[in-house]
């Protein structure tokens, strides 16, 4: 696998990035069978993130949220009717600050994500699969993750 990426932004305010990945599948075989396996795959992705107001007062839930979005396009390692399957999609997400009761050094984040895409080719007897994926995550940063100055 070969990958190359670039990123540009202003720390704590916004950033944008692009990523390219190329993978070699020539030597892959499942139980010595290479049927319906492509020789190589590739993927291009573009994404960005911004914070509406990173200097907002504490407790400003939406102004300090990280808003994210992106898009991707690639070729899959699977083939159907001697054609390599394509996939493409778009991603959207947000990370919201969550305050816990442990003082100034105690905080966490609620992460929400949505991925909407399709996989497959349009043509005679081909398959096209659409999908939607929703994810929820939590980041915990609390006092026990901070290195002590004194023991």
PDB file of C-alpha atoms in Angstrom:
ATOM      1  CA  UNK A   1       0.000   0.000   0.000  1.00  0.00           C
ATOM      2  CA  UNK A   2       1.219   3.459  -0.933  1.00  0.00           C
ATOM      3  CA  UNK A   3      -0.432   6.540   0.515  1.00  0.00           C
ATOM      4  CA  UNK A   4       0.154  10.249   0.272  1.00  0.00           C
ATOM      5  CA  UNK A   5      -1.649  13.035   2.074  1.00  0.00           C
ATOM      6  CA  UNK A   6      -1.507  16.769   2.609  1.00  0.00           C
ATOM      7  CA  UNK A   7      -3.040  18.947   5.294  1.00  0.00           C
ATOM      8  CA  UNK A   8      -3.355  22.704   5.721  1.00  0.00           C
ATOM      9  CA  UNK A   9      -5.083  24.800   8.320  1.00  0.00           C
ATOM     10  CA  UNK A  10      -5.027  27.146  11.278  1.00  0.00           C
ATOM     11  CA  UNK A  11      -4.732  25.160  14.489  1.00  0.00           C
ATOM     12  CA  UNK A  12      -7.872  25.316  16.623  1.00  0.00           C
ATOM     13  CA  UNK A  13      -9.904  27.112  13.912  1.00  0.00           C
ATOM     14  CA  UNK A  14     -10.057  25.158  10.654  1.00  0.00           C
ATOM     15  CA  UNK A  15      -8.191  22.616   8.537  1.00  0.00           C
ATOM     16  CA  UNK A  16      -8.506  20.816   5.232  1.00  0.00           C
ATOM     17  CA  UNK A  17      -6.808  17.697   3.952  1.00  0.00           C
ATOM     18  CA  UNK A  18      -6.541  15.419   0.940  1.00  0.00           C
ATOM     19  CA  UNK A  19      -5.436  11.778   0.942  1.00  0.00           C
ATOM     20  CA  UNK A  20      -4.564   9.286  -1.810  1.00  0.00           C
ATOM     21  CA  UNK A  21      -4.131   5.542  -1.241  1.00  0.00           C
ATOM     22  CA  UNK A  22      -3.097   2.884  -3.772  1.00  0.00           C
ATOM     23  CA  UNK A  23      -2.993  -0.807  -2.787  1.00  0.00           C
ATOM     24  CA  UNK A  24      -1.542  -3.761  -4.679  1.00  0.00           C
ATOM     25  CA  UNK A  25      -3.699  -6.922  -4.653  1.00  0.00           C
ATOM     26  CA  UNK A  26      -1.751  -8.914  -7.286  1.00  0.00           C
ATOM     27  CA  UNK A  27      -0.379 -11.415  -4.770  1.00  0.00           C
ATOM     28  CA  UNK A  28      -3.597 -11.851  -2.780  1.00  0.00           C
ATOM     29  CA  UNK A  29      -5.500 -15.117  -3.076  1.00  0.00           C
ATOM     30  CA  UNK A  30      -8.108 -16.728  -0.868  1.00  0.00           C
ATOM     31  CA  UNK A  31      -7.355 -20.444  -0.655  1.00  0.00           C
ATOM     32  CA  UNK A  32      -5.263 -20.091  -3.847  1.00  0.00           C
ATOM     33  CA  UNK A  33      -8.240 -18.552  -5.666  1.00  0.00           C
ATOM     34  CA  UNK A  34      -7.978 -15.069  -7.240  1.00  0.00           C
ATOM     35  CA  UNK A  35     -11.440 -15.151  -8.802  1.00  0.00           C
ATOM     36  CA  UNK A  36     -13.153 -11.727  -8.751  1.00  0.00           C
ATOM     37  CA  UNK A  37     -10.151  -9.993  -7.122  1.00  0.00           C
ATOM     38  CA  UNK A  38      -8.722  -6.859  -8.773  1.00  0.00           C
ATOM     39  CA  UNK A  39      -4.986  -6.309  -9.162  1.00  0.00           C
ATOM     40  CA  UNK A  40      -4.947  -2.902  -7.496  1.00  0.00           C
ATOM     41  CA  UNK A  41      -7.228  -0.424  -5.766  1.00  0.00           C
ATOM     42  CA  UNK A  42      -7.122   3.305  -5.215  1.00  0.00           C
ATOM     43  CA  UNK A  43      -8.928   5.856  -3.094  1.00  0.00           C
ATOM     44  CA  UNK A  44      -8.999   9.669  -3.022  1.00  0.00           C
ATOM     45  CA  UNK A  45     -10.499  11.495  -0.045  1.00  0.00           C
ATOM     46  CA  UNK A  46     -10.981  15.178   0.771  1.00  0.00           C
ATOM     47  CA  UNK A  47     -12.114  16.490   4.118  1.00  0.00           C
ATOM     48  CA  UNK A  48     -12.233  19.488   6.367  1.00  0.00           C
ATOM     49  CA  UNK A  49     -13.113  20.710   9.819  1.00  0.00           C
ATOM     50  CA  UNK A  50     -13.902  24.059  11.402  1.00  0.00           C
ATOM     51  CA  UNK A  51     -14.860  25.440  14.789  1.00  0.00           C
ATOM     52  CA  UNK A  52     -17.430  28.287  14.604  1.00  0.00           C
ATOM     53  CA  UNK A  53     -15.969  30.237  17.551  1.00  0.00           C
ATOM     54  CA  UNK A  54     -13.095  28.533  19.402  1.00  0.00           C
ATOM     55  CA  UNK A  55     -12.762  31.518  21.775  1.00  0.00           C
ATOM     56  CA  UNK A  56     -16.412  31.432  22.889  1.00  0.00           C
ATOM     57  CA  UNK A  57     -17.196  31.382  26.584  1.00  0.00           C
ATOM     58  CA  UNK A  58     -17.275  28.003  28.258  1.00  0.00           C
ATOM     59  CA  UNK A  59     -20.676  26.383  28.024  1.00  0.00           C
ATOM     60  CA  UNK A  60     -21.338  27.631  24.467  1.00  0.00           C
ATOM     61  CA  UNK A  61     -22.232  24.191  23.166  1.00  0.00           C
ATOM     62  CA  UNK A  62     -22.626  24.865  19.425  1.00  0.00           C
ATOM     63  CA  UNK A  63     -20.047  27.650  19.052  1.00  0.00           C
ATOM     64  CA  UNK A  64     -17.197  25.437  20.264  1.00  0.00           C
ATOM     65  CA  UNK A  65     -18.287  22.316  18.362  1.00  0.00           C
ATOM     66  CA  UNK A  66     -15.986  20.857  15.717  1.00  0.00           C
ATOM     67  CA  UNK A  67     -17.933  20.546  12.443  1.00  0.00           C
ATOM     68  CA  UNK A  68     -16.527  18.078   9.880  1.00  0.00           C
ATOM     69  CA  UNK A  69     -17.274  17.049   6.315  1.00  0.00           C
ATOM     70  CA  UNK A  70     -15.668  15.136   3.512  1.00  0.00           C
ATOM     71  CA  UNK A  71     -16.018  13.099   0.348  1.00  0.00           C
ATOM     72  CA  UNK A  72     -14.266  10.052  -1.071  1.00  0.00           C
ATOM     73  CA  UNK A  73     -14.075   8.023  -4.275  1.00  0.00           C
ATOM     74  CA  UNK A  74     -12.287   4.744  -4.903  1.00  0.00           C
ATOM     75  CA  UNK A  75     -12.109   1.374  -6.577  1.00  0.00           C
ATOM     76  CA  UNK A  76     -12.772  -1.768  -4.549  1.00  0.00           C
ATOM     77  CA  UNK A  77     -10.726  -4.975  -4.602  1.00  0.00           C
ATOM     78  CA  UNK A  78     -13.827  -6.924  -5.679  1.00  0.00           C
ATOM     79  CA  UNK A  79     -14.789  -7.384  -9.314  1.00  0.00           C
ATOM     80  CA  UNK A  80     -18.098  -8.346 -10.889  1.00  0.00           C
ATOM     81  CA  UNK A  81     -18.535  -9.348 -14.544  1.00  0.00           C
ATOM     82  CA  UNK A  82     -14.831  -8.590 -15.040  1.00  0.00           C
ATOM     83  CA  UNK A  83     -15.328  -4.977 -13.927  1.00  0.00           C
ATOM     84  CA  UNK A  84     -13.849  -3.494 -10.807  1.00  0.00           C
ATOM     85  CA  UNK A  85     -16.459  -2.079  -8.423  1.00  0.00           C
ATOM     86  CA  UNK A  86     -16.372   1.648  -7.632  1.00  0.00           C
ATOM     87  CA  UNK A  87     -17.461   3.291  -4.418  1.00  0.00           C
ATOM     88  CA  UNK A  88     -18.071   6.889  -3.415  1.00  0.00           C
ATOM     89  CA  UNK A  89     -19.566   8.724  -0.497  1.00  0.00           C
ATOM     90  CA  UNK A  90     -19.769  11.749   1.709  1.00  0.00           C
ATOM     91  CA  UNK A  91     -19.180  12.087   5.435  1.00  0.00           C
ATOM     92  CA  UNK A  92     -20.514  14.589   7.931  1.00  0.00           C
ATOM     93  CA  UNK A  93     -19.777  14.866  11.617  1.00  0.00           C
ATOM     94  CA  UNK A  94     -19.591  17.004  14.716  1.00  0.00           C
ATOM     95  CA  UNK A  95     -17.813  16.850  18.039  1.00  0.00           C
ATOM     96  CA  UNK A  96     -19.529  18.634  20.933  1.00  0.00           C
ATOM     97  CA  UNK A  97     -17.907  19.568  24.251  1.00  0.00           C
ATOM     98  CA  UNK A  98     -19.266  17.842  27.341  1.00  0.00           C
ATOM     99  CA  UNK A  99     -18.424  19.118  30.803  1.00  0.00           C
ATOM    100  CA  UNK A 100     -18.158  16.795  33.772  1.00  0.00           C
ATOM    101  CA  UNK A 101     -18.001  17.774  37.426  1.00  0.00           C
ATOM    102  CA  UNK A 102     -14.253  17.386  37.962  1.00  0.00           C
ATOM    103  CA  UNK A 103     -13.087  21.006  37.753  1.00  0.00           C
ATOM    104  CA  UNK A 104     -11.217  22.884  35.031  1.00  0.00           C
ATOM    105  CA  UNK A 105      -9.195  19.890  33.861  1.00  0.00           C
ATOM    106  CA  UNK A 106     -12.206  17.637  33.461  1.00  0.00           C
ATOM    107  CA  UNK A 107     -13.948  17.517  30.087  1.00  0.00           C
ATOM    108  CA  UNK A 108     -15.013  15.186  27.315  1.00  0.00           C
ATOM    109  CA  UNK A 109     -16.561  15.266  23.854  1.00  0.00           C
ATOM    110  CA  UNK A 110     -19.592  13.699  22.210  1.00  0.00           C
ATOM    111  CA  UNK A 111     -18.760  12.659  18.617  1.00  0.00           C
ATOM    112  CA  UNK A 112     -21.470  12.120  15.986  1.00  0.00           C
ATOM    113  CA  UNK A 113     -20.827  10.946  12.433  1.00  0.00           C
ATOM    114  CA  UNK A 114     -22.755  10.134   9.267  1.00  0.00           C
ATOM    115  CA  UNK A 115     -21.397   8.317   6.196  1.00  0.00           C
ATOM    116  CA  UNK A 116     -23.613   8.091   3.095  1.00  0.00           C
ATOM    117  CA  UNK A 117     -22.381   6.313  -0.004  1.00  0.00           C
ATOM    118  CA  UNK A 118     -22.768   3.829  -2.823  1.00  0.00           C
ATOM    119  CA  UNK A 119     -20.767   0.858  -4.032  1.00  0.00           C
ATOM    120  CA  UNK A 120     -21.075  -0.838  -7.385  1.00  0.00           C
ATOM    121  CA  UNK A 121     -21.508  -0.117 -11.076  1.00  0.00           C
ATOM    122  CA  UNK A 122     -24.566   0.736 -13.093  1.00  0.00           C
ATOM    123  CA  UNK A 123     -25.017  -1.473 -16.138  1.00  0.00           C
ATOM    124  CA  UNK A 124     -26.398  -4.774 -17.311  1.00  0.00           C
ATOM    125  CA  UNK A 125     -26.637  -7.279 -14.450  1.00  0.00           C
ATOM    126  CA  UNK A 126     -24.433  -5.175 -12.189  1.00  0.00           C
ATOM    127  CA  UNK A 127     -25.065  -4.523  -8.532  1.00  0.00           C
ATOM    128  CA  UNK A 128     -25.312  -1.135  -6.869  1.00  0.00           C
ATOM    129  CA  UNK A 129     -25.449  -0.962  -3.088  1.00  0.00           C
ATOM    130  CA  UNK A 130     -26.310   2.221  -1.176  1.00  0.00           C
ATOM    131  CA  UNK A 131     -25.495   2.567   2.488  1.00  0.00           C
ATOM    132  CA  UNK A 132     -25.870   4.928   5.407  1.00  0.00           C
ATOM    133  CA  UNK A 133     -23.770   4.580   8.527  1.00  0.00           C
ATOM    134  CA  UNK A 134     -24.369   6.564  11.718  1.00  0.00           C
ATOM    135  CA  UNK A 135     -21.841   6.507  14.534  1.00  0.00           C
ATOM    136  CA  UNK A 136     -21.717   7.827  18.088  1.00  0.00           C
ATOM    137  CA  UNK A 137     -18.548   8.089  20.134  1.00  0.00           C
ATOM    138  CA  UNK A 138     -17.317   9.561  23.369  1.00  0.00           C
ATOM    139  CA  UNK A 139     -13.919  11.012  24.202  1.00  0.00           C
ATOM    140  CA  UNK A 140     -13.012  11.086  27.871  1.00  0.00           C
ATOM    141  CA  UNK A 141     -10.294  13.481  29.017  1.00  0.00           C
ATOM    142  CA  UNK A 142     -10.227  13.679  32.758  1.00  0.00           C
ATOM    143  CA  UNK A 143      -7.875  14.503  35.582  1.00  0.00           C
ATOM    144  CA  UNK A 144      -6.279  11.031  35.675  1.00  0.00           C
ATOM    145  CA  UNK A 145      -4.977  11.519  32.110  1.00  0.00           C
ATOM    146  CA  UNK A 146      -2.918  14.544  33.163  1.00  0.00           C
ATOM    147  CA  UNK A 147       0.622  13.838  34.335  1.00  0.00           C
ATOM    148  CA  UNK A 148       1.178  14.723  37.980  1.00  0.00           C
ATOM    149  CA  UNK A 149       3.717  17.386  38.845  1.00  0.00           C
ATOM    150  CA  UNK A 150       4.268  15.939  42.328  1.00  0.00           C
ATOM    151  CA  UNK A 151       4.021  12.379  43.659  1.00  0.00           C
TER     152      UNK A 151
END
